[in-house]
Amino acid sequence: MKKYRIIFHVDLNAFFASCEEAQDPSLKDKPIGIGKNSDRGILTTANYAARKYGVTSAMNVFEAKRRCPHLLVVPGNMALYQEYSQKFFEYLRTITSMVEPASIDEAYLDVTNDLNDLHPLDLAKKIQKDLLDTLKLPVSIGIAPNRFLAKMASDMKKPLGVTVLRKRDIEEKLWPLKIGSMYGIGKKTVPNLRLIGIETIGDLANFKDHEKLSKFLGNQTEGFLAKAWGESTAMVDPTRAETVHSVGNSKTFEGFLHSYEAMLAALTKLTETVVSRLHKKSYAAKSISVQVRYADFSQRSKQVALPQHSNDFDEILEMVEHLFEDLYEEKAVHLLGVSSSNLEKQEMLFKQLNIFEPKEAMEKDTHLTRVLDSINKNYKKPLLKRGLKK
DNA sequence: TCTGGGGTCCTAGGACCC
DNA sequence: TCTGGGGTCCTAGGACCC
């Protein structure tokens, strides 16, 4: 038994852009951004050729083109990225079974028991080379005794970096970093921490008045402090990502929506997407929520719990319409969203059935039959048609 | 610079039950 | 009649991440 665990954080560099380059190597030398090519759109990613001009991910397309006039804006191809992502995780699972996906393009690995006499640095370089050779995708890897340090380390050298961050390196490598670069500290919290003189991760680590700190960091105060000292204990958990907590779909309308009919039509479409995604993953939802953003960017949301879990299109659409009725303010609408949460696997609803008393089970059973009938029905009927006919 | 679409987790208050 | 403390579920909104 080793004293320290050896954790890798493997991060695909400029992932969406790298996928496009892997498909078409001629793009490599050209500055490209992934996103919808309209002035109001934003880029999800930019390749390194574009980053040289100061183009970054989440940057508005208009601004990106101002900085880099010959920027090529490529529309995203999610199916392609999903495919590459899947291959990425498949490969990582040949290294160790202890792979925890953290997003479409990053993973934590606990390689403590899978080094096979390799030095961690050599294993990291092998992973890097394999992924570049077989998938043509560059990755950065952070090596550390825990998840947090590994995550911070993989950020330190990009692209194609391998960075070791040991406990004894913290003061020199972690503490000088700006507080905003700490994972979990975002742009709302930074000014608050500045207010009490915290500019760097080191400042946070050595801040003595924990009570004052908790005004801004709340419940997570001790957690952040521990991380700043390089102590985080959460284990790599390969099953963590398996449980989905919500499934939603939202859309921004560039020209805004003005008529109630258009809004209802949009909500119907969003609901169709949500329901079909639920079916595909065989989930049923207990809560449904609708989100509205008006032209002035003010936002409202409303949520309701269903009597039972459901993924029935008509039932959910009815809820969505009710919710929207309550939210609607006779203003131009910029964004609409429909989301389902409180999810349960279809199989689990079956299993739960068995433990009920007969009478209760009967009642549940009729509902369940209805839900399942509707799923079968929905599989046969194209959802789009069903929605439009209403 | 004026902001996409997918998520996760947290907070605070209220309702309701024991 | 006036009242504690805990637990669970629900709702609205916000911060953060990729």
CSV table of C-alpha atoms (C1' of nucleotides) in Angstrom, one decimal:
chain,number,residue,atom,x,y,z
A,1,MET,CA,0.0,0.0,0.0
A,2,LYS,CA,1.5,3.3,-1.1
A,3,LYS,CA,1.3,6.3,1.1
A,4,TYR,CA,0.2,8.7,-1.6
A,5,ARG,CA,-2.2,8.0,-4.4
A,6,ILE,CA,-1.1,8.9,-7.9
A,7,ILE,CA,-3.8,10.9,-9.7
A,8,PHE,CA,-3.7,12.0,-13.3
A,9,HIS,CA,-5.9,14.7,-14.7
A,10,VAL,CA,-6.0,14.3,-18.5
A,11,ASP,CA,-7.3,17.3,-20.4
A,12,LEU,CA,-7.9,17.4,-24.2
A,13,ASN,CA,-6.4,20.6,-25.5
A,14,ALA,CA,-8.8,22.9,-27.5
A,15,PHE,CA,-10.9,19.8,-27.9
A,16,PHE,CA,-13.6,20.8,-30.5
A,17,ALA,CA,-11.0,22.6,-32.6
A,18,SER,CA,-8.6,19.7,-32.3
A,19,CYS,CA,-11.3,17.3,-33.6
A,20,GLU,CA,-11.7,19.5,-36.6
A,21,GLU,CA,-8.0,19.6,-37.2
A,22,ALA,CA,-7.8,15.8,-36.8
A,23,GLN,CA,-10.4,15.5,-39.6
A,24,ASP,CA,-8.8,18.1,-41.8
A,25,PRO,CA,-5.1,18.7,-41.0
A,26,SER,CA,-5.0,21.7,-43.3
A,27,LEU,CA,-6.9,23.6,-40.7
A,28,LYS,CA,-3.9,23.4,-38.3
A,29,ASP,CA,-2.1,26.4,-39.6
A,30,LYS,CA,-5.3,28.5,-39.9
A,31,PRO,CA,-6.8,30.3,-37.0
A,32,ILE,CA,-10.2,28.6,-36.4
A,33,GLY,CA,-13.0,29.1,-33.9
A,34,ILE,CA,-15.9,26.7,-33.3
A,35,GLY,CA,-19.3,28.4,-33.1
A,36,LYS,CA,-22.2,29.8,-35.0
A,37,ASN,CA,-20.9,32.3,-37.6
A,38,SER,CA,-23.0,35.3,-36.6
A,39,ASP,CA,-21.9,38.5,-34.9
A,40,ARG,CA,-24.0,37.7,-31.8
A,41,GLY,CA,-22.7,34.1,-31.5
A,42,ILE,CA,-19.9,33.0,-29.2
A,43,LEU,CA,-17.0,30.6,-29.7
A,44,THR,CA,-16.9,27.4,-27.7
A,45,THR,CA,-13.3,26.9,-28.6
A,46,ALA,CA,-10.5,28.4,-30.6
A,47,ASN,CA,-7.4,26.5,-31.9
A,48,TYR,CA,-3.9,27.6,-30.9
A,49,ALA,CA,-3.3,29.4,-34.2
A,50,ALA,CA,-6.3,31.6,-33.3
A,51,ARG,CA,-5.3,32.0,-29.6
A,52,LYS,CA,-2.1,33.8,-30.8
A,53,TYR,CA,-4.4,36.6,-31.8
A,54,GLY,CA,-6.0,36.8,-28.4
A,55,VAL,CA,-9.1,34.8,-29.4
A,56,THR,CA,-10.4,32.7,-26.5
A,57,SER,CA,-13.2,30.3,-25.9
A,58,ALA,CA,-16.5,31.9,-24.8
A,59,MET,CA,-15.5,35.0,-26.8
A,60,ASN,CA,-18.1,36.8,-28.9
A,61,VAL,CA,-17.6,36.1,-32.6
A,62,PHE,CA,-17.7,39.8,-33.5
A,63,GLU,CA,-14.9,40.5,-31.0
A,64,ALA,CA,-12.9,37.5,-32.1
A,65,LYS,CA,-13.0,38.7,-35.7
A,66,ARG,CA,-11.9,42.1,-34.7
A,67,ARG,CA,-8.8,40.6,-33.1
A,68,CYS,CA,-8.3,38.1,-35.9
A,69,PRO,CA,-9.9,39.3,-39.2
A,70,HIS,CA,-9.1,36.1,-41.1
A,71,LEU,CA,-10.5,33.8,-38.4
A,72,LEU,CA,-12.3,30.8,-39.8
A,73,VAL,CA,-15.5,30.2,-37.9
A,74,VAL,CA,-16.5,26.5,-38.1
A,75,PRO,CA,-19.9,25.4,-37.0
A,76,GLY,CA,-19.8,22.8,-34.3
A,77,ASN,CA,-20.3,19.1,-35.0
A,78,MET,CA,-21.3,17.6,-31.7
A,79,ALA,CA,-21.7,14.1,-33.1
A,80,LEU,CA,-18.1,14.1,-34.2
A,81,TYR,CA,-16.9,15.4,-30.8
A,82,GLN,CA,-18.9,12.8,-29.0
A,83,GLU,CA,-17.3,10.1,-31.1
A,84,TYR,CA,-13.8,11.3,-30.4
A,85,SER,CA,-14.7,11.7,-26.7
A,86,GLN,CA,-15.8,8.1,-26.6
A,87,LYS,CA,-12.6,6.9,-28.1
A,88,PHE,CA,-10.6,9.0,-25.7
A,89,PHE,CA,-12.3,7.4,-22.7
A,90,GLU,CA,-12.1,3.9,-24.3
A,91,TYR,CA,-8.3,4.4,-24.6
A,92,LEU,CA,-8.0,5.6,-21.0
A,93,ARG,CA,-9.8,2.5,-19.7
A,94,THR,CA,-7.0,0.4,-21.3
A,95,ILE,CA,-4.6,2.2,-18.9
A,96,THR,CA,-6.7,1.7,-15.7
A,97,SER,CA,-10.3,0.9,-14.8
A,98,MET,CA,-10.1,3.9,-12.4
A,99,VAL,CA,-11.2,6.5,-14.9
A,100,GLU,CA,-13.7,9.2,-13.9
A,101,PRO,CA,-15.0,11.3,-16.8
A,102,ALA,CA,-15.2,14.9,-15.6
A,103,SER,CA,-16.6,16.4,-18.8
A,104,ILE,CA,-16.6,15.6,-22.6
A,105,ASP,CA,-12.9,16.3,-22.8
A,106,GLU,CA,-11.3,15.6,-19.4
A,107,ALA,CA,-10.9,12.7,-17.0
A,108,TYR,CA,-9.4,11.9,-13.7
A,109,LEU,CA,-7.3,8.7,-13.4
A,110,ASP,CA,-6.1,6.9,-10.3
A,111,VAL,CA,-3.1,5.0,-11.6
A,112,THR,CA,-1.7,4.1,-8.2
A,113,ASN,CA,-2.1,0.4,-8.9
A,114,ASP,CA,-1.7,0.4,-12.6
A,115,LEU,CA,1.8,1.8,-13.1
A,116,ASN,CA,3.4,-1.7,-13.9
A,117,ASP,CA,6.8,-0.4,-12.7
A,118,LEU,CA,6.6,2.6,-15.0
A,119,HIS,CA,7.5,6.0,-13.6
A,120,PRO,CA,4.4,8.1,-13.5
A,121,LEU,CA,6.0,10.7,-15.8
A,122,ASP,CA,6.7,8.0,-18.3
A,123,LEU,CA,3.2,6.7,-18.2
A,124,ALA,CA,1.9,10.2,-18.7
A,125,LYS,CA,4.1,10.7,-21.7
A,126,LYS,CA,3.0,7.3,-23.1
A,127,ILE,CA,-0.7,8.4,-22.8
A,128,GLN,CA,0.1,11.6,-24.5
A,129,LYS,CA,2.0,10.0,-27.4
A,130,ASP,CA,-0.7,7.3,-27.9
A,131,LEU,CA,-3.5,9.8,-28.1
A,132,LEU,CA,-1.6,12.0,-30.5
A,133,ASP,CA,-0.6,9.0,-32.7
A,134,THR,CA,-3.9,7.3,-32.8
A,135,LEU,CA,-6.5,10.0,-32.5
A,136,LYS,CA,-4.4,13.0,-33.5
A,137,LEU,CA,-5.6,14.7,-30.3
A,138,PRO,CA,-3.2,16.7,-28.0
A,139,VAL,CA,-3.6,16.4,-24.2
A,140,SER,CA,-2.2,18.0,-21.2
A,141,ILE,CA,-1.7,15.9,-18.1
A,142,GLY,CA,-1.4,16.9,-14.5
A,143,ILE,CA,0.2,14.4,-12.0
A,144,ALA,CA,-0.4,14.9,-8.3
A,145,PRO,CA,-1.4,13.1,-5.1
A,146,ASN,CA,-5.0,14.2,-5.4
A,147,ARG,CA,-7.7,15.4,-7.8
A,148,PHE,CA,-7.5,19.1,-7.1
A,149,LEU,CA,-3.7,19.3,-7.5
A,150,ALA,CA,-3.9,17.2,-10.6
A,151,LYS,CA,-6.5,19.5,-12.1
A,152,MET,CA,-4.5,22.6,-11.3
A,153,ALA,CA,-1.4,20.9,-12.7
A,154,SER,CA,-2.8,20.0,-16.1
A,155,ASP,CA,-3.6,23.7,-16.6
A,156,MET,CA,-0.1,24.8,-16.0
A,157,LYS,CA,1.3,23.7,-19.4
A,158,LYS,CA,-0.8,23.7,-22.5
A,159,PRO,CA,-0.8,22.3,-25.1
A,160,LEU,CA,0.9,18.9,-24.7
A,161,GLY,CA,2.2,19.5,-21.3
A,162,VAL,CA,3.0,17.1,-18.5
A,163,THR,CA,3.2,18.7,-15.1
A,164,VAL,CA,4.0,17.2,-11.7
A,165,LEU,CA,2.6,19.0,-8.7
A,166,ARG,CA,3.8,17.4,-5.4
A,167,LYS,CA,2.8,18.6,-2.0
A,168,ARG,CA,6.3,20.1,-1.6
A,169,ASP,CA,5.8,22.2,-4.7
A,170,ILE,CA,2.7,23.9,-3.5
A,171,GLU,CA,4.2,27.0,-2.1
A,172,GLU,CA,6.3,27.6,-5.2
A,173,LYS,CA,3.9,26.6,-7.9
A,174,LEU,CA,0.4,26.9,-6.5
A,175,TRP,CA,0.3,29.8,-4.1
A,176,PRO,CA,1.5,32.5,-6.5
A,177,LEU,CA,-1.4,31.8,-8.8
A,178,LYS,CA,-4.3,34.4,-9.0
A,179,ILE,CA,-7.2,33.4,-6.8
A,180,GLY,CA,-9.5,33.4,-9.9
A,181,SER,CA,-7.5,30.5,-11.4
A,182,MET,CA,-8.5,28.2,-8.5
A,183,TYR,CA,-11.0,25.6,-9.6
A,184,GLY,CA,-14.4,26.6,-8.1
A,185,ILE,CA,-13.6,30.3,-7.7
A,186,GLY,CA,-15.4,32.3,-10.4
A,187,LYS,CA,-15.7,35.9,-11.4
A,188,LYS,CA,-18.4,36.7,-8.8
A,189,THR,CA,-16.3,35.5,-5.9
A,190,VAL,CA,-13.0,37.1,-7.0
A,191,PRO,CA,-14.0,40.7,-6.2
A,192,ASN,CA,-15.4,39.6,-2.8
A,193,LEU,CA,-12.1,37.9,-1.9
A,194,ARG,CA,-10.1,40.9,-3.1
A,195,LEU,CA,-12.2,43.0,-0.7
A,196,ILE,CA,-10.5,41.2,2.2
A,197,GLY,CA,-7.1,41.3,0.6
A,198,ILE,CA,-7.0,37.9,-1.0
A,199,GLU,CA,-5.3,38.1,-4.4
A,200,THR,CA,-3.6,34.7,-4.7
A,201,ILE,CA,-4.2,31.1,-3.7
A,202,GLY,CA,-1.4,31.6,-1.2
A,203,ASP,CA,-3.3,34.5,0.3
A,204,LEU,CA,-6.3,32.3,0.8
A,205,ALA,CA,-4.3,29.5,2.3
A,206,ASN,CA,-2.9,31.8,4.9
A,207,PHE,CA,-6.0,33.8,5.7
A,208,LYS,CA,-6.6,33.4,9.4
A,209,ASP,CA,-10.1,34.7,9.9
A,210,HIS,CA,-12.2,31.8,8.7
A,211,GLU,CA,-15.4,33.3,9.9
A,212,LYS,CA,-14.9,36.3,7.7
A,213,LEU,CA,-14.0,34.0,4.8
A,214,SER,CA,-17.2,32.0,5.2
A,215,LYS,CA,-19.2,35.1,4.5
A,216,PHE,CA,-18.1,34.7,0.9
A,217,LEU,CA,-17.3,31.0,0.6
A,218,GLY,CA,-20.1,29.7,2.8
A,219,ASN,CA,-20.2,26.0,3.5
A,220,GLN,CA,-17.2,25.4,1.2
A,221,THR,CA,-14.8,27.5,3.2
A,222,GLU,CA,-12.9,24.6,4.9
A,223,GLY,CA,-12.9,22.7,1.6
A,224,PHE,CA,-11.3,25.6,-0.3
A,225,LEU,CA,-8.8,26.1,2.5
A,226,ALA,CA,-7.8,22.4,2.4
A,227,LYS,CA,-7.4,22.6,-1.3
A,228,ALA,CA,-5.2,25.7,-1.1
A,229,TRP,CA,-3.0,23.6,1.2
A,230,GLY,CA,-3.0,20.7,-1.3
A,231,GLU,CA,-5.2,18.5,0.8
A,232,SER,CA,-8.2,17.1,-0.9
A,233,THR,CA,-9.4,13.6,-0.1
A,234,ALA,CA,-12.1,12.9,-2.7
A,235,MET,CA,-11.3,9.7,-4.4
A,236,VAL,CA,-11.5,9.0,-8.2
A,237,ASP,CA,-14.9,7.4,-8.7
A,238,PRO,CA,-15.5,5.8,-12.0
A,239,THR,CA,-19.2,5.6,-11.4
A,240,ARG,CA,-19.7,9.3,-10.5
A,241,ALA,CA,-20.7,10.4,-14.0
A,242,GLU,CA,-23.1,7.5,-14.5
A,243,THR,CA,-25.9,9.2,-12.7
A,244,VAL,CA,-27.5,11.9,-14.7
A,245,HIS,CA,-29.3,14.5,-12.6
A,246,SER,CA,-31.0,16.6,-15.2
A,247,VAL,CA,-31.7,16.7,-18.9
A,248,GLY,CA,-32.6,20.0,-20.5
A,249,ASN,CA,-32.7,21.9,-23.7
A,250,SER,CA,-32.6,25.7,-24.2
A,251,LYS,CA,-32.4,28.0,-27.2
A,252,THR,CA,-31.4,31.6,-27.7
A,253,PHE,CA,-33.4,33.5,-30.3
A,254,GLU,CA,-31.3,36.1,-32.0
A,255,GLY,CA,-34.2,38.1,-33.3
A,256,PHE,CA,-36.2,37.6,-30.1
A,257,LEU,CA,-39.6,36.1,-30.0
A,258,HIS,CA,-42.5,38.5,-29.9
A,259,SER,CA,-45.7,36.4,-30.3
A,260,TYR,CA,-47.0,34.0,-27.7
A,261,GLU,CA,-47.7,31.4,-30.5
A,262,ALA,CA,-44.1,31.5,-31.5
A,263,MET,CA,-43.0,31.0,-27.9
A,264,LEU,CA,-45.4,28.0,-27.5
A,265,ALA,CA,-44.1,26.5,-30.7
A,266,ALA,CA,-40.5,26.9,-29.5
A,267,LEU,CA,-41.4,25.4,-26.1
A,268,THR,CA,-43.0,22.4,-27.8
A,269,LYS,CA,-39.8,21.8,-29.8
A,270,LEU,CA,-37.6,22.1,-26.7
A,271,THR,CA,-39.9,19.7,-24.9
A,272,GLU,CA,-39.7,17.2,-27.7
A,273,THR,CA,-35.9,17.3,-27.5
A,274,VAL,CA,-35.9,16.8,-23.7
A,275,VAL,CA,-38.4,13.9,-23.9
A,276,SER,CA,-36.6,12.1,-26.6
A,277,ARG,CA,-33.3,12.5,-24.7
A,278,LEU,CA,-35.0,11.1,-21.6
A,279,HIS,CA,-36.3,8.1,-23.7
A,280,LYS,CA,-32.9,7.5,-25.2
A,281,LYS,CA,-31.3,7.3,-21.7
A,282,SER,CA,-34.4,5.5,-20.4
A,283,TYR,CA,-35.0,8.1,-17.7
A,284,ALA,CA,-38.2,9.4,-16.2
A,285,ALA,CA,-38.4,12.8,-14.5
A,286,LYS,CA,-40.2,14.0,-11.4
A,287,SER,CA,-39.6,17.7,-11.8
A,288,ILE,CA,-40.0,19.9,-14.8
A,289,SER,CA,-38.8,23.5,-15.1
A,290,VAL,CA,-39.1,26.3,-17.6
A,291,GLN,CA,-36.6,29.1,-18.0
A,292,VAL,CA,-37.2,32.4,-19.7
A,293,ARG,CA,-34.7,35.2,-20.5
A,294,TYR,CA,-36.2,38.5,-21.7
A,295,ALA,CA,-34.6,40.9,-24.1
A,296,ASP,CA,-33.1,42.9,-21.1
A,297,PHE,CA,-31.4,39.7,-19.9
A,298,SER,CA,-33.5,39.4,-16.8
A,299,GLN,CA,-34.2,35.8,-16.1
A,300,ARG,CA,-37.0,33.9,-14.5
A,301,SER,CA,-37.7,30.2,-14.0
A,302,LYS,CA,-40.5,28.1,-12.6
A,303,GLN,CA,-40.5,24.5,-11.6
A,304,VAL,CA,-43.1,22.0,-10.7
A,305,ALA,CA,-43.0,18.5,-9.3
A,306,LEU,CA,-45.1,15.9,-11.1
A,307,PRO,CA,-47.3,13.5,-9.2
A,308,GLN,CA,-45.1,10.6,-10.4
A,309,HIS,CA,-42.0,10.2,-12.5
A,310,SER,CA,-42.9,10.6,-16.2
A,311,ASN,CA,-41.4,10.9,-19.6
A,312,ASP,CA,-44.7,11.2,-21.4
A,313,PHE,CA,-44.6,13.9,-24.0
A,314,ASP,CA,-48.2,15.1,-23.6
A,315,GLU,CA,-48.0,15.2,-19.8
A,316,ILE,CA,-44.7,17.1,-19.8
A,317,LEU,CA,-45.8,19.5,-22.5
A,318,GLU,CA,-48.9,20.4,-20.5
A,319,MET,CA,-46.8,21.2,-17.5
A,320,VAL,CA,-44.4,23.3,-19.6
A,321,GLU,CA,-47.3,25.3,-21.0
A,322,HIS,CA,-48.7,25.9,-17.5
A,323,LEU,CA,-45.3,27.0,-16.1
A,324,PHE,CA,-44.8,29.3,-19.0
A,325,GLU,CA,-48.2,30.9,-18.6
A,326,ASP,CA,-47.2,31.9,-15.1
A,327,LEU,CA,-43.8,33.2,-16.2
A,328,TYR,CA,-44.9,35.2,-19.3
A,329,GLU,CA,-44.6,39.0,-18.9
A,330,GLU,CA,-45.6,40.3,-22.4
A,331,LYS,CA,-42.0,41.1,-23.2
A,332,ALA,CA,-39.8,40.1,-26.1
A,333,VAL,CA,-38.2,36.8,-25.2
A,334,HIS,CA,-34.5,36.1,-25.8
A,335,LEU,CA,-34.1,32.6,-24.5
A,336,LEU,CA,-36.4,29.7,-23.6
A,337,GLY,CA,-35.4,26.6,-21.8
A,338,VAL,CA,-37.1,23.3,-20.7
A,339,SER,CA,-35.4,21.1,-18.2
A,340,SER,CA,-36.2,17.9,-16.4
A,341,SER,CA,-34.7,16.8,-13.1
A,342,ASN,CA,-35.1,14.4,-10.2
A,343,LEU,CA,-34.5,11.6,-12.7
A,344,GLU,CA,-35.0,7.9,-12.1
A,345,LYS,CA,-34.0,5.0,-14.3
A,346,GLN,CA,-36.9,3.2,-15.9
A,347,GLU,CA,-35.7,-0.1,-14.5
A,348,MET,CA,-35.6,1.4,-11.0
A,349,LEU,CA,-39.3,2.3,-11.3
A,350,PHE,CA,-40.0,-1.3,-12.0
A,351,LYS,CA,-37.9,-2.6,-9.1
A,352,GLN,CA,-39.6,-0.2,-6.7
A,353,LEU,CA,-42.9,-1.6,-7.8
A,354,ASN,CA,-42.1,-5.0,-6.2
A,355,ILE,CA,-41.9,-3.7,-2.7
A,356,PHE,CA,-45.3,-2.0,-2.6
A,357,GLU,CA,-48.4,-3.5,-1.1
A,358,PRO,CA,-50.7,-5.0,-3.7
A,359,LYS,CA,-53.2,-2.2,-3.8
A,360,GLU,CA,-50.6,0.5,-4.0
A,361,ALA,CA,-48.7,-1.5,-6.6
A,362,MET,CA,-51.9,-1.7,-8.7
A,363,GLU,CA,-52.2,2.1,-8.6
A,364,LYS,CA,-48.6,2.5,-9.5
A,365,ASP,CA,-48.9,-0.1,-12.1
A,366,THR,CA,-51.6,1.7,-14.1
A,367,HIS,CA,-49.4,4.8,-14.2
A,368,LEU,CA,-46.4,2.8,-15.1
A,369,THR,CA,-48.2,1.0,-17.9
A,370,ARG,CA,-49.3,4.3,-19.2
A,371,VAL,CA,-45.8,5.7,-19.2
A,372,LEU,CA,-44.4,2.6,-20.8
A,373,ASP,CA,-47.2,2.5,-23.4
A,374,SER,CA,-46.4,6.1,-24.3
A,375,ILE,CA,-42.8,5.3,-24.7
A,376,ASN,CA,-43.5,2.5,-27.1
A,377,LYS,CA,-45.9,4.7,-28.9
A,378,ASN,CA,-43.4,7.4,-29.1
A,379,TYR,CA,-40.7,5.2,-30.4
A,380,LYS,CA,-42.9,4.4,-33.4
A,381,LYS,CA,-44.2,7.8,-34.0
A,382,PRO,CA,-41.8,10.6,-34.9
A,383,LEU,CA,-41.9,13.1,-32.1
A,384,LEU,CA,-41.8,16.1,-34.4
A,385,LYS,CA,-45.0,15.2,-36.1
A,386,ARG,CA,-46.8,14.6,-32.8
A,387,GLY,CA,-45.8,18.0,-31.5
A,388,LEU,CA,-46.8,19.9,-34.6
A,389,LYS,CA,-50.2,18.3,-34.9
A,390,LYS,CA,-51.3,19.8,-31.6
B,1,DT,C1',-16.6,42.2,-26.0
B,2,DC,C1',-22.4,41.7,-24.4
B,3,DT,C1',-22.9,37.1,-23.8
B,4,DG,C1',-24.4,29.4,-26.4
B,5,DG,C1',-25.9,25.2,-24.5
B,6,DG,C1',-24.9,21.4,-21.7
B,7,DG,C1',-24.7,20.5,-17.0
B,8,DT,C1',-23.6,20.4,-11.4
B,9,DC,C1',-24.1,22.0,-6.8
B,10,DC,C1',-25.5,25.3,-3.2
B,11,DT,C1',-28.7,28.3,-0.5
B,12,DA,C1',-32.6,29.9,1.8
B,13,DG,C1',-37.2,29.8,2.7
B,14,DG,C1',-41.7,27.5,3.1
B,15,DA,C1',-44.9,23.5,3.6
B,16,DC,C1',-45.7,19.5,6.0
B,17,DC,C1',-45.2,15.6,9.2
B,18,DC,C1',-43.9,13.5,13.5
C,1,DT,C1',-53.2,26.9,24.0
C,2,DC,C1',-49.0,27.5,22.5
C,3,DT,C1',-45.3,25.5,21.2
C,4,DG,C1',-39.5,22.5,20.0
C,5,DG,C1',-36.6,20.3,16.9
C,6,DG,C1',-35.8,17.3,13.1
C,7,DG,C1',-36.5,15.4,8.6
C,8,DT,C1',-38.0,15.6,3.9
C,9,DC,C1',-39.6,17.6,-0.1
C,10,DC,C1',-40.4,21.6,-3.0
C,11,DT,C1',-39.2,26.1,-5.2
C,12,DA,C1',-36.5,30.2,-7.0
C,13,DG,C1',-32.3,31.8,-8.0
C,14,DG,C1',-27.3,32.0,-8.4
C,15,DA,C1',-22.4,30.6,-9.0
C,16,DC,C1',-19.5,27.8,-11.5
C,17,DC,C1',-17.5,24.7,-15.1
C,18,DC,C1',-16.6,23.0,-19.9
